mmCIF file of C-alpha atoms in Angstrom:
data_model
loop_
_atom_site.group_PDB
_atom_site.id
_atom_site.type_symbol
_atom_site.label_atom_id
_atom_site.label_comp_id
_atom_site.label_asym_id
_atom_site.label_seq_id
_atom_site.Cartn_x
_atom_site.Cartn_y
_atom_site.Cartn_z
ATOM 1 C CA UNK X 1 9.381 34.186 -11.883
ATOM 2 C CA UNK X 2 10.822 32.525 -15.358
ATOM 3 C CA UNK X 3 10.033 34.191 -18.334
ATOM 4 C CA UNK X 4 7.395 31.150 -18.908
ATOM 5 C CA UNK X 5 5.749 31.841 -15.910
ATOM 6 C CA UNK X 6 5.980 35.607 -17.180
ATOM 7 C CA UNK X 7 4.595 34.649 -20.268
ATOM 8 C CA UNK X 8 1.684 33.028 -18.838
ATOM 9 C CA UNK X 9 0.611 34.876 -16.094
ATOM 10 C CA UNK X 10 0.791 37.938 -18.089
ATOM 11 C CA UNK X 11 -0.064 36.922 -21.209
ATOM 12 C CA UNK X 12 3.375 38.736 -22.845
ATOM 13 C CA UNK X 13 4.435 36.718 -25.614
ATOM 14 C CA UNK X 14 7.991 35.133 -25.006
ATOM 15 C CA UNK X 15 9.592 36.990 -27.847
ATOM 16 C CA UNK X 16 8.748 40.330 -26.601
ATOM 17 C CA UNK X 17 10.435 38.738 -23.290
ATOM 18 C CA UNK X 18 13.566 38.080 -25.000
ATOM 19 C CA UNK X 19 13.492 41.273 -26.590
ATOM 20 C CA UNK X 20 13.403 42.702 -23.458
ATOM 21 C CA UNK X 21 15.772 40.986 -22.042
ATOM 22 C CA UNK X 22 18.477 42.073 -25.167
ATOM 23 C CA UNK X 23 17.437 45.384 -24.168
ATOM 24 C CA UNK X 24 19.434 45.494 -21.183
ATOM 25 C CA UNK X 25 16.211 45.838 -19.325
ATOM 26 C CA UNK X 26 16.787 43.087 -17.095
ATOM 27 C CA UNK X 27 19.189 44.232 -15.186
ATOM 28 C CA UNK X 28 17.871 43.155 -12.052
ATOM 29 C CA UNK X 29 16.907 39.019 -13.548
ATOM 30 C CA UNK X 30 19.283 36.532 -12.560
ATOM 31 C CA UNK X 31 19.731 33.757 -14.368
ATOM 32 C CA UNK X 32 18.957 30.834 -11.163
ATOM 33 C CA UNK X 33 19.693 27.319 -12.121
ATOM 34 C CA UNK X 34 19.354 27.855 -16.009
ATOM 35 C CA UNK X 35 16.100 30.209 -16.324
ATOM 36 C CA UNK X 36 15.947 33.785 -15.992
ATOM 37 C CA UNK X 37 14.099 35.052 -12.761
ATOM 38 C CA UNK X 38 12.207 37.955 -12.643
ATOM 39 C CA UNK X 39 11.329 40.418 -10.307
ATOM 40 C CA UNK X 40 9.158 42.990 -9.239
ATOM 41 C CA UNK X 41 11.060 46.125 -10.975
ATOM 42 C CA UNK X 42 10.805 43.945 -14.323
ATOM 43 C CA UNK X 43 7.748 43.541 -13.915
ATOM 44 C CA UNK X 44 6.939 46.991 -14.078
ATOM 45 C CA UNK X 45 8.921 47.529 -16.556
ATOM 46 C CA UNK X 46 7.363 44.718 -18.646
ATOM 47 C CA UNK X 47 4.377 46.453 -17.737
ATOM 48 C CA UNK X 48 4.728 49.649 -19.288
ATOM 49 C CA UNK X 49 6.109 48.150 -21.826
ATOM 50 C CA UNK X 50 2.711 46.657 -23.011
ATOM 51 C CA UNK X 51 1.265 50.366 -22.186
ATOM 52 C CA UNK X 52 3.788 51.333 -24.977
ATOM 53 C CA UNK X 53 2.000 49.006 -27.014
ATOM 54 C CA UNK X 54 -1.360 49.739 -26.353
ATOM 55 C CA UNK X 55 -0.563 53.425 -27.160
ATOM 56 C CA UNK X 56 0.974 52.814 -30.657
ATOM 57 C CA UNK X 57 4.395 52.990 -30.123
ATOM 58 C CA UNK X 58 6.393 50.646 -32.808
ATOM 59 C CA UNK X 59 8.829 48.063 -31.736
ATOM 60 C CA UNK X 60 11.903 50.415 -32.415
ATOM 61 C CA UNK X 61 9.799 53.048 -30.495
ATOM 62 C CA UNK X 62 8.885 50.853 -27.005
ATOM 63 C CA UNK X 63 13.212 49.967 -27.519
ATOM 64 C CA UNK X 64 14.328 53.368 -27.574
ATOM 65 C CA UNK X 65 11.857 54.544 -25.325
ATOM 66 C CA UNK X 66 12.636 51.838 -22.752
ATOM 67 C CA UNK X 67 16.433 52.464 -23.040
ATOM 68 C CA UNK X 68 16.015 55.610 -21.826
ATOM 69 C CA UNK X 69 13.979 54.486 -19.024
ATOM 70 C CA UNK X 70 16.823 52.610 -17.929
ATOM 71 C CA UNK X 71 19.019 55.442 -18.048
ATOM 72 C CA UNK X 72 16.599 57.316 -15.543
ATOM 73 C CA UNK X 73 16.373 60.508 -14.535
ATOM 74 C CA UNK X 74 19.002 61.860 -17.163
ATOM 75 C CA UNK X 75 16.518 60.631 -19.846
ATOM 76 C CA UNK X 76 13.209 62.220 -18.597
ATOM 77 C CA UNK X 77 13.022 65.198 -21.306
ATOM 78 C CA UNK X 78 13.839 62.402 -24.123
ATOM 79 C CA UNK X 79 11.033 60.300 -22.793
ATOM 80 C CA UNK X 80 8.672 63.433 -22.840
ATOM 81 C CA UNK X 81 9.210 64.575 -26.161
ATOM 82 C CA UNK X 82 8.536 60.843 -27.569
ATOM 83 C CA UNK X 83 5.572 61.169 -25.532
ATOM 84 C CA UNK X 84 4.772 64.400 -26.627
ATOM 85 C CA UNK X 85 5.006 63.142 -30.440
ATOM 86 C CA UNK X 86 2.905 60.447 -29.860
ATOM 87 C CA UNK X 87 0.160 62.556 -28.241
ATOM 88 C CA UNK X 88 0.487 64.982 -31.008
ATOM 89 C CA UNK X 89 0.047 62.161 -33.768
ATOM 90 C CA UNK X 90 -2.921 60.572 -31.954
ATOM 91 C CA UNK X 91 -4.680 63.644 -31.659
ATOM 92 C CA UNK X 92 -4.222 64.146 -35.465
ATOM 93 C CA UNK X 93 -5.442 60.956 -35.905
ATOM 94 C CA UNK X 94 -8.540 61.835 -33.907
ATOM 95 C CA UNK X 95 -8.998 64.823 -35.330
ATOM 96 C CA UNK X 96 -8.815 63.501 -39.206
ATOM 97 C CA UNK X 97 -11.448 60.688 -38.068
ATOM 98 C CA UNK X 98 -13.591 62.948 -36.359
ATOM 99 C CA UNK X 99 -13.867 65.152 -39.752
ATOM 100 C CA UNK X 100 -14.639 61.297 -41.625
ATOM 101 C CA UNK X 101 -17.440 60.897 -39.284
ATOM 102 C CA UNK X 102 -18.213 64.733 -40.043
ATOM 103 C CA UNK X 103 -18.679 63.821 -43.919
ATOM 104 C CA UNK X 104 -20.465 60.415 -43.227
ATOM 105 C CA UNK X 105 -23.164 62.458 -41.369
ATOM 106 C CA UNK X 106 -23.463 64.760 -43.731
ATOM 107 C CA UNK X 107 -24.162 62.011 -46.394
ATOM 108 C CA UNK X 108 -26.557 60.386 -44.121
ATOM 109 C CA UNK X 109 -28.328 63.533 -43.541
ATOM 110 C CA UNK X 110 -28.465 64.215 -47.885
ATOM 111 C CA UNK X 111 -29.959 60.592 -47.966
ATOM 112 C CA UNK X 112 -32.480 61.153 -45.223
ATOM 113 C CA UNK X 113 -33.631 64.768 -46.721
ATOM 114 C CA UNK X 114 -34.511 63.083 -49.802
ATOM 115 C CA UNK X 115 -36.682 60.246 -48.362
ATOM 116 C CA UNK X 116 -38.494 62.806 -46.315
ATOM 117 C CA UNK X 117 -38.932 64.676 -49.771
ATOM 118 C CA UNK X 118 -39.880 61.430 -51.410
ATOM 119 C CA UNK X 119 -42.654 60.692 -48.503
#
């Protein structure tokens, strides 16, 4: 596939192609009469990329991260801790929303006492 047809099918905007290509990620495309093709390990690749996304990671984040990817099995423990961080970070994220919604109960529950006091 060409990173248009990439771009389409998968709805991955072109620069985050191109970024992945400067990566070194594409390893396996071949440029084929003046367009890059890609295949099936790419794709994967491109794939967890957008996971990366989804998850939080930053751009310099997903780079590192997939940098060590390509390195493979050498760079599993580096890969773990960044996941490991970013678990850790989410959960304190959850954890400090979970104690907003605590206090925005509580308020709701002050303004519904006094209308039952008021009734």
């Amino acid at each position: 596939m060409t990173i248009d047809e990439v771009s389409r099918q998968y709805m991955i905007p072109r620069k985050i192609l191109e970024e992945y290509e400067s990566w070194g990620g594409c390893g396996a495309v071949k440029k084929v009469m003046g367009a890059w093709q890609y295949d099936g390990q790419d794709l994967e690749r491109l794939s967890l990329i957008m996971t990366l996304h989804d998850i939080g990671f930053e751009k310099e984040e997903i780079e590192t991260y997939m940098t060590l990817t390509i390195q493979g099995v050498e760079s599993e423990n580096s890969r773990l801790q960044m996941l490991k961080k970013k678990r850790e970070a989410l959960l304190d994220e959850i954890h400090f929303r979970e104690k907003k919604v605590g206090h925005l109960d509580y308020l709701r529950y002050e303004i519904g006492k006094m209308q039952k006091a008021r009734e």
